[in-house]
Tab-separated table of C-alpha atoms and ligand atoms in Angstrom:
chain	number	residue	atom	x	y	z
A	1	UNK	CA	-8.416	1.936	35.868
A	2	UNK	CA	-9.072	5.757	35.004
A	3	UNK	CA	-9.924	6.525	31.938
A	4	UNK	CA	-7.630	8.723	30.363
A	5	UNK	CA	-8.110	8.056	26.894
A	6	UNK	CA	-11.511	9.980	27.364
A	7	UNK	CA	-9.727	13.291	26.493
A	8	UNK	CA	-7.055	12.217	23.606
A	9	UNK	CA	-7.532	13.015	20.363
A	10	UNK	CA	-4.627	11.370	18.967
A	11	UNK	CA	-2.187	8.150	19.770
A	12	UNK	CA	0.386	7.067	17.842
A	13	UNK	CA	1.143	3.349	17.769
A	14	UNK	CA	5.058	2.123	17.647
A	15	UNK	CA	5.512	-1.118	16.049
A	16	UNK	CA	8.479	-2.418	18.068
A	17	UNK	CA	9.286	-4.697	15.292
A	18	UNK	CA	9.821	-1.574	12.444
A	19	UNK	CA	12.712	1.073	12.901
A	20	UNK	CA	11.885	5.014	12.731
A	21	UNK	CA	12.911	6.542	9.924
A	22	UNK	CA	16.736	7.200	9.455
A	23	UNK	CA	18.243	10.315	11.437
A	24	UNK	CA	14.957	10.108	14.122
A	25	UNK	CA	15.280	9.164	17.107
A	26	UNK	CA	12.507	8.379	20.133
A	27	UNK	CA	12.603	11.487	21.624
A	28	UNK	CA	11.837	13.127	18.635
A	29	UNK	CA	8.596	10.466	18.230
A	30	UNK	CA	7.776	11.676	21.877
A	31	UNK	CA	7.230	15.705	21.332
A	32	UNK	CA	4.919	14.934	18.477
A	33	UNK	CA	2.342	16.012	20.269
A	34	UNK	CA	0.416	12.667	20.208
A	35	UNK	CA	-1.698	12.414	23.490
A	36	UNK	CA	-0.077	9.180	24.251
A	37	UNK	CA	2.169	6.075	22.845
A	38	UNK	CA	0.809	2.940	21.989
A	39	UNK	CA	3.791	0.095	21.849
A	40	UNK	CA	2.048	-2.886	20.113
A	41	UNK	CA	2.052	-4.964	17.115
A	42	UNK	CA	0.623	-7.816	15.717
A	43	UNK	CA	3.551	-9.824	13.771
A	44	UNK	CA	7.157	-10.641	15.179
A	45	UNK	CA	6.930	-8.870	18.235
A	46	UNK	CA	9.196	-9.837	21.322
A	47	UNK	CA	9.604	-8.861	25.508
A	48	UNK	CA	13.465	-7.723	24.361
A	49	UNK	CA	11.882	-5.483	21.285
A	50	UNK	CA	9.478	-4.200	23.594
A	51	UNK	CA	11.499	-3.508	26.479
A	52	UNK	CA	13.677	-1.613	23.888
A	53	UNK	CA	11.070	0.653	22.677
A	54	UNK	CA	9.796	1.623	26.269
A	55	UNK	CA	13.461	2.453	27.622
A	56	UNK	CA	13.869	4.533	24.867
A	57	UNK	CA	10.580	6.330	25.516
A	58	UNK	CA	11.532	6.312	29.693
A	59	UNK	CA	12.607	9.402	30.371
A	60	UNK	CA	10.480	11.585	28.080
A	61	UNK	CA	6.780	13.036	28.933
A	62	UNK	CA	4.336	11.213	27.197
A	63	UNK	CA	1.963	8.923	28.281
A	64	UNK	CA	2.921	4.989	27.616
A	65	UNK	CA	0.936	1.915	27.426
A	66	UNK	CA	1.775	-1.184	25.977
A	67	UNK	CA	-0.940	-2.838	23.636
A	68	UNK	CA	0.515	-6.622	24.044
A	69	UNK	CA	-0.927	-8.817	20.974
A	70	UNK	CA	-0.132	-11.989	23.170
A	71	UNK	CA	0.189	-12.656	27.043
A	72	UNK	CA	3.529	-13.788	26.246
A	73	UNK	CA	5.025	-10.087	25.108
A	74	UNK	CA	3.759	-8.809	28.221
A	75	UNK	CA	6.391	-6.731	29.894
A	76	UNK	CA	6.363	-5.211	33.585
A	77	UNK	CA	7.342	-1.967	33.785
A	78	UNK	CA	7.091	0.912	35.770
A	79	UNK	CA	7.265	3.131	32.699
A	80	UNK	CA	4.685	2.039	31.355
A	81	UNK	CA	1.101	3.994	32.525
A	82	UNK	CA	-0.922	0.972	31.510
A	83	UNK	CA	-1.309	-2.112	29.220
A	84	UNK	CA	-4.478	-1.665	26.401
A	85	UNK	CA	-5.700	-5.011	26.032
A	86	UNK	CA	-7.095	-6.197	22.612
A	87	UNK	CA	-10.517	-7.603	22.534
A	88	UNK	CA	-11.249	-8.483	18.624
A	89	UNK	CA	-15.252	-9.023	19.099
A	90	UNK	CA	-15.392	-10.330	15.283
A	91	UNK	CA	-12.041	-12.977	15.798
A	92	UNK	CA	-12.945	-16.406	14.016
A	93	UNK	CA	-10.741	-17.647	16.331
A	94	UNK	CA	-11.806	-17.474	20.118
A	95	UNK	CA	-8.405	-17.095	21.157
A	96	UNK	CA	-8.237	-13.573	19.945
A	97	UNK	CA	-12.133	-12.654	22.264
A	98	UNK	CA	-10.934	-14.406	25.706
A	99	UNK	CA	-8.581	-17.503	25.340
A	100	UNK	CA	-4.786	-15.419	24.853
A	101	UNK	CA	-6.260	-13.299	27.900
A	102	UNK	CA	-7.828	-16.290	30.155
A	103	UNK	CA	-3.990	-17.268	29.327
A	104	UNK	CA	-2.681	-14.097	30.845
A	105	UNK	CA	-4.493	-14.383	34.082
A	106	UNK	CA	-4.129	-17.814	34.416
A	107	UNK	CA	-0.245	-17.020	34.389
A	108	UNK	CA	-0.114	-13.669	35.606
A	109	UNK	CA	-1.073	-11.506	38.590
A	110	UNK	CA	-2.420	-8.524	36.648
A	111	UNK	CA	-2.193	-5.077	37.779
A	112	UNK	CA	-5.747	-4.396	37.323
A	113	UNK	CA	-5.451	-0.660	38.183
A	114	UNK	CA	-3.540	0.124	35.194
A	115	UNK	CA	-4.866	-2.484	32.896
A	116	UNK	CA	-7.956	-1.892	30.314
A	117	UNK	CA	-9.221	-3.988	27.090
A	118	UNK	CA	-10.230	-2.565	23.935
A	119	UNK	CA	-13.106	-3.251	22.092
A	120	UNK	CA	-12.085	-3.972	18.043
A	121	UNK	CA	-13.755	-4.289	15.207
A	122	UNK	CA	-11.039	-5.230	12.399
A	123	UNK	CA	-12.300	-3.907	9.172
A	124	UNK	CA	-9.494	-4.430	6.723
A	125	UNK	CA	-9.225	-7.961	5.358
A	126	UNK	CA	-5.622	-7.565	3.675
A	127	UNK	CA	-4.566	-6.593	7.375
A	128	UNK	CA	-1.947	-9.116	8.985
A	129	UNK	CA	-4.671	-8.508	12.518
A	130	UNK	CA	-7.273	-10.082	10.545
A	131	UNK	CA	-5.605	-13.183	9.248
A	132	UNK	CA	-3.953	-13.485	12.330
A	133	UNK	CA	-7.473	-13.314	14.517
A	134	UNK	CA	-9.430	-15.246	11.232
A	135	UNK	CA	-11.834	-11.973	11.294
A	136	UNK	CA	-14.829	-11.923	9.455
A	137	UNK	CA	-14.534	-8.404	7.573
A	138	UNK	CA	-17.560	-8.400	5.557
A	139	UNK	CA	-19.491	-6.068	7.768
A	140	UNK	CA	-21.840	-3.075	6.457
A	141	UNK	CA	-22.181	-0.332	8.727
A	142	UNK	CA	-25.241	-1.636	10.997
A	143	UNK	CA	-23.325	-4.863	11.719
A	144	UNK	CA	-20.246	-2.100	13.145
A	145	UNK	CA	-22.988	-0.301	15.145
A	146	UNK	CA	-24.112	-3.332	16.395
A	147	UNK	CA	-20.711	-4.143	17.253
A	148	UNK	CA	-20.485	-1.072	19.032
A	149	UNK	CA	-23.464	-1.734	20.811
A	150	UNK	CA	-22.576	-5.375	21.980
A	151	UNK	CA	-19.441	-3.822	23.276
A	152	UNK	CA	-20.579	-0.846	25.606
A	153	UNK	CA	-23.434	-2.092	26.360
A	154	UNK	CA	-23.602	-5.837	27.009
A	155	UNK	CA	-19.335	-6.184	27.720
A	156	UNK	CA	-18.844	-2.955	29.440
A	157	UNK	CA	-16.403	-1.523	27.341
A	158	UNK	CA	-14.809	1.494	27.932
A	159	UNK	CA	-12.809	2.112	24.451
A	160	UNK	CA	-14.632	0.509	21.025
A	161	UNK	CA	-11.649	0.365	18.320
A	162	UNK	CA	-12.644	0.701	14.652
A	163	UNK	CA	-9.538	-1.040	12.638
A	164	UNK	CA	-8.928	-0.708	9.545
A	165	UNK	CA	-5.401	-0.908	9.748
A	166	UNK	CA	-2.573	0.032	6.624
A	167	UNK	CA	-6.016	1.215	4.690
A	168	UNK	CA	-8.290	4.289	5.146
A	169	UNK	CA	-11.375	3.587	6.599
A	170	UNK	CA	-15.002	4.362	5.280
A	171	UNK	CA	-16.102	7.880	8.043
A	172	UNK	CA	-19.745	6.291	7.378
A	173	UNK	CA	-18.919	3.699	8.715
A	174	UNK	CA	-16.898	4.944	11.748
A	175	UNK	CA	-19.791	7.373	12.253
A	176	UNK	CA	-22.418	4.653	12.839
A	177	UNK	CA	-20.022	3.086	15.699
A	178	UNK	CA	-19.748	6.632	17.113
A	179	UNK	CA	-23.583	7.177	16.550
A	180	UNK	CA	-24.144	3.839	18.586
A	181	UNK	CA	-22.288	4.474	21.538
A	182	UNK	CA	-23.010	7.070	24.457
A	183	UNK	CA	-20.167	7.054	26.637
A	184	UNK	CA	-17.509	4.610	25.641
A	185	UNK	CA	-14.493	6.588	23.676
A	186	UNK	CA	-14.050	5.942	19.405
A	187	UNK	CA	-10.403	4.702	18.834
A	188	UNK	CA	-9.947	4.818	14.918
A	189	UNK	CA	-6.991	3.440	13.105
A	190	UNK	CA	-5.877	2.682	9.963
A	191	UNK	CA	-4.332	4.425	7.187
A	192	UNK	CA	-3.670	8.267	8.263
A	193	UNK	CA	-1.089	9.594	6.255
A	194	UNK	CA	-1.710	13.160	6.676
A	195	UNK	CA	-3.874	16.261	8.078
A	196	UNK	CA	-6.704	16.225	5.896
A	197	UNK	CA	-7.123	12.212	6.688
A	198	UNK	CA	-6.517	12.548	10.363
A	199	UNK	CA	-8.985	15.626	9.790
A	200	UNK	CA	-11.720	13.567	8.380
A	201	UNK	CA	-11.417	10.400	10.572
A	202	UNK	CA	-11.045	12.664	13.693
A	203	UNK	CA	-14.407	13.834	12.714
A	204	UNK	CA	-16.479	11.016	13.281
A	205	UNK	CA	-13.801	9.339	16.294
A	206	UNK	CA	-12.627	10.450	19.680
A	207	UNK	CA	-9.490	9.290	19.145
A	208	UNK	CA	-7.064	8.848	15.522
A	209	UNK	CA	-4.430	6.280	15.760
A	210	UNK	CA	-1.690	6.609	14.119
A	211	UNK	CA	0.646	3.186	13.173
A	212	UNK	CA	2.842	2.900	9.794
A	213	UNK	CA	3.441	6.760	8.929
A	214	UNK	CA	5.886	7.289	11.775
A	215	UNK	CA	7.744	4.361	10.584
A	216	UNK	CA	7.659	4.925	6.818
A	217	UNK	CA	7.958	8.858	7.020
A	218	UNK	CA	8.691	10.255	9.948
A	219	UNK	CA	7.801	12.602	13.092
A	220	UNK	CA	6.953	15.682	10.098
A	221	UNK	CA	4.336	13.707	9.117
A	222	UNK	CA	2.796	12.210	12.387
A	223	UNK	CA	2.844	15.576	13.566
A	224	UNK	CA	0.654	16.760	10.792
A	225	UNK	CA	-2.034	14.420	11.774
A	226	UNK	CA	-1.940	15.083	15.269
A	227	UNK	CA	-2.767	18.612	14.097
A	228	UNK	CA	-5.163	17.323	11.725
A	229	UNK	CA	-6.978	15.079	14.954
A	230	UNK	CA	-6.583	18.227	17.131
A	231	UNK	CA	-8.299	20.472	14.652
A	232	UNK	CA	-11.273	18.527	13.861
A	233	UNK	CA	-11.969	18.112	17.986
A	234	UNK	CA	-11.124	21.920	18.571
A	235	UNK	CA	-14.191	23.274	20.131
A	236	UNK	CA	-16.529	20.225	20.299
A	237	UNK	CA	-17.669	18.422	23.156
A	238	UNK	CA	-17.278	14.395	23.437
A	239	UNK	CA	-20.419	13.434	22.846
A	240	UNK	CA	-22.339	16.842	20.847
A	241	UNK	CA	-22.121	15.176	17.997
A	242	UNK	CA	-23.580	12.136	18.618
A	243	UNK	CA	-27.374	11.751	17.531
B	301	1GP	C1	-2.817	-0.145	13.612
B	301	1GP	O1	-4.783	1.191	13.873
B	301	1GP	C2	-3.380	1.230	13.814
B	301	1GP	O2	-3.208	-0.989	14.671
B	301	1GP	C3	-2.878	2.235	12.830
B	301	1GP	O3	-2.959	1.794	11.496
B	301	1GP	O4	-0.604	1.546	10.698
B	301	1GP	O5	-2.482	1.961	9.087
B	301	1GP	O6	-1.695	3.770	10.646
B	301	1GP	P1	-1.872	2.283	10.430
């Protein structure tokens, strides 16, 4: 697969199981100006609610990749440019680092071309992700790093995703994944509500996802932070700041 994601600075993430905010409708979430759409999430989620989210997103010129949490929401679609595949390298439960995928190809002919895996580290304990993959949270910055590490440099991973989802994350700690990589693109997600926060986080990752603000407030406010991630990679190379 290409590799895309190596010059966004922003994604927004579309629960398919959450409605947009009253009056909005998916066209509107596609001129945001978010460098692509994520359709993923981790409780509830169906093929029907998928399949909903990407016709609605069809016809409009963004790209679209489904993030499936499960090989059994996996929908085929020509719509879609590719599927982001979660890898959660701190799961307690195996399922989450290779069994729900060995799953997937043991029942699936994958379209390899247009099918990648992301590299997570799940940060935020209260998070329905880390219940759901048992993740051990209590990591200090070093273990992230190392995290980091393990993933681009012993897996081969092309994305590393720092989660921290419905909470903002600690930049140190972000930093020290971004410090320990060299090629492999930052995702960061988790609690960006507005500019200065997509601002901050966008300075230490490659890439700001944004999840709950586009279905709690609205496009105004998701296109505030892709501004914010915009602004704080205006005029920087990829990999300048990385020590
Ligand atoms: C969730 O990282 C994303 O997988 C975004 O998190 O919903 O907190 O913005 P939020």
């Amino acid at each position: 697969m290409s590799t895309p994601w190596a010059d966004w600075d922003h994604v927004l993430k579309v629960d398919p199981d959450k409605s947009l905010v009253e009056g909005e409708t998916f066209e509107d979430v596609c001129r945001t100006g978010t460098d692509a759409i994520e359709v993923g999430g981790t409780m509830d989620v169906t093929t029907e609610k998928m399949q909903r989210v990407i016709d609605a997103c069809r016809k409009h010129d963004v790209p679209l990749y489904q993030e499936p949490s499960n090989p059994a929401v996996v929908v085929e679609d020509d719509a879609l440019d590719g599927y982001l595949v979660p890898v959660v390298l701190n799961a307690g439960d195996p399922f989450w680092i290779t069994g729900a995928h060995k799953e997937w190809v043991r029942i699936a002919d994958l379209d390899w071309a247009r099918t990648a895996t992301e590299a997570y580290v799940v940060l935020n304990p209260e998070a329905s992700v880390a219940e759901y993959t048992d993740a051990d949270c209590d990591l200090d910055a070093d273990d992230v790093a190392a995290y980091a590490t393990v993933a681009e440099r012993m897996l081969g991973q092309d994305i590393v995703y720092v989660e921290y989802s419905g909470t903002l994350g600690d930049p140190d700690v972000v930093a020290a994944a971004r410090d320990a990589l060299a090629d492999a693109t930052l995702f960061y997600g988790g609690g960006v509500r507005d500019y200065d926060a997509a601002y901050e986080l966008g300075e230490v990752a490659d890439v700001v996802v944004v999840g709950d603000l586009l279905h709690d407030e609205g496009v105004d406010a998701v296109e505030e932070t892709v501004r914010g991630a915009n602004d704080a990679h205006a005029g920087r190379s990829r990999t300048a700041n990385r020590t």
